[in-house]
XYZ file of C-alpha atoms in Angstrom:
87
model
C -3.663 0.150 0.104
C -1.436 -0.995 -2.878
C 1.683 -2.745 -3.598
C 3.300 -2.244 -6.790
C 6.842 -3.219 -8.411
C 7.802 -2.068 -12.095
C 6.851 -4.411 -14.793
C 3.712 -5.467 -12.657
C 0.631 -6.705 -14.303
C -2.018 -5.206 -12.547
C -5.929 -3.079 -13.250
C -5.412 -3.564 -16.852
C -1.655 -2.372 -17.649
C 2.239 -3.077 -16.738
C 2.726 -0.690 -14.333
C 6.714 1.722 -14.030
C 7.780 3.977 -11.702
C 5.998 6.885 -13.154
C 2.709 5.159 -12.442
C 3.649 3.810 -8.921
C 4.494 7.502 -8.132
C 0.915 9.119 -9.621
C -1.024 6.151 -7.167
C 0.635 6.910 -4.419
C 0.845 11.212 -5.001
C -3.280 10.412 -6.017
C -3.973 8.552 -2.417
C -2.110 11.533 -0.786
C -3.930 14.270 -2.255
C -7.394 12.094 -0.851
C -5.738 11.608 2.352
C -2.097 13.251 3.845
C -1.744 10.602 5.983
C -0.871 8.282 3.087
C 2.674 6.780 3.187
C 5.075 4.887 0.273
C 7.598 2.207 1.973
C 9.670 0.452 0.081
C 9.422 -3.074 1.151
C 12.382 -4.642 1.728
C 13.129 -2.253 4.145
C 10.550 -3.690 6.410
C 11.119 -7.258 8.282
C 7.320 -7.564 8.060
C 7.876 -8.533 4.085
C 11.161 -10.496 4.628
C 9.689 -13.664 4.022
C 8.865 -12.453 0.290
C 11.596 -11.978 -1.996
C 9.429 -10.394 -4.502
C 10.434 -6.026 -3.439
C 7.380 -3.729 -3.593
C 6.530 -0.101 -3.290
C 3.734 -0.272 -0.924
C 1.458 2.579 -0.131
C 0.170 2.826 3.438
C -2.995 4.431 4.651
C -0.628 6.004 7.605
C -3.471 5.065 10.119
C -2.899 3.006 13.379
C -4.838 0.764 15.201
C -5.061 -1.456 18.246
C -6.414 -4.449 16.444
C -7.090 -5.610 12.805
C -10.593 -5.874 12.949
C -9.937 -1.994 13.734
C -8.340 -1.927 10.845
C -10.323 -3.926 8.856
C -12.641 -1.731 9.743
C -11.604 1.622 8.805
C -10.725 -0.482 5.567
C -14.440 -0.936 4.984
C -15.751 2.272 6.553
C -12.936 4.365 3.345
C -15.064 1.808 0.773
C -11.535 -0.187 0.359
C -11.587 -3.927 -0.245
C -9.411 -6.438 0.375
C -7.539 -6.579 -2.827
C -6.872 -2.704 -1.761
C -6.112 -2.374 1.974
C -4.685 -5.146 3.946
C -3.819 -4.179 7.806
C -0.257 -5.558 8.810
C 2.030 -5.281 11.834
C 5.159 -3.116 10.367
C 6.863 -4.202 13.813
């Protein structure tokens, strides 16, 4: 649902940690399933060296067009939710 790093450019400003914590306590309030993963803790970002915070919708699925989806059914887009395989 988002993928942040401090000093990002992103929606109009630089973003820090302060902001990367308000998205991701703002998603949870909408939705308490909402997780933030650090991801270089993940082998599913490995092949990036860039490190993000990345918040989660904390949903699971059986497929991506499942995914996709529940994406489009929660009026995300693609910029904002992305399914991936954390396995």
């Amino acid at each position: 649902m988002s993928s942040k790093r401090k000093g990002m450019e992103a929606e109009g400003k630089t973003w820090n940690y302060h902001d990367i914590l308000a998205q991701f306590i703002t998603m949870h309030n909408k939705n308490s399933n909402v997780l933030l993963i650090w991801s270089g803790d993940w082998p599913a970002y490995s092949s990036n060296s860039d490190k993000y915070y990345v918040i989660l919708a904390g949903e699971g699925f059986d497929s991506t067009d499942e995914a996709w989806n529940w994406c489009k059914a929660n009026n995300y887009g693609p910029n904002d939710c992305m399914p991936i395989d954390l396995q």
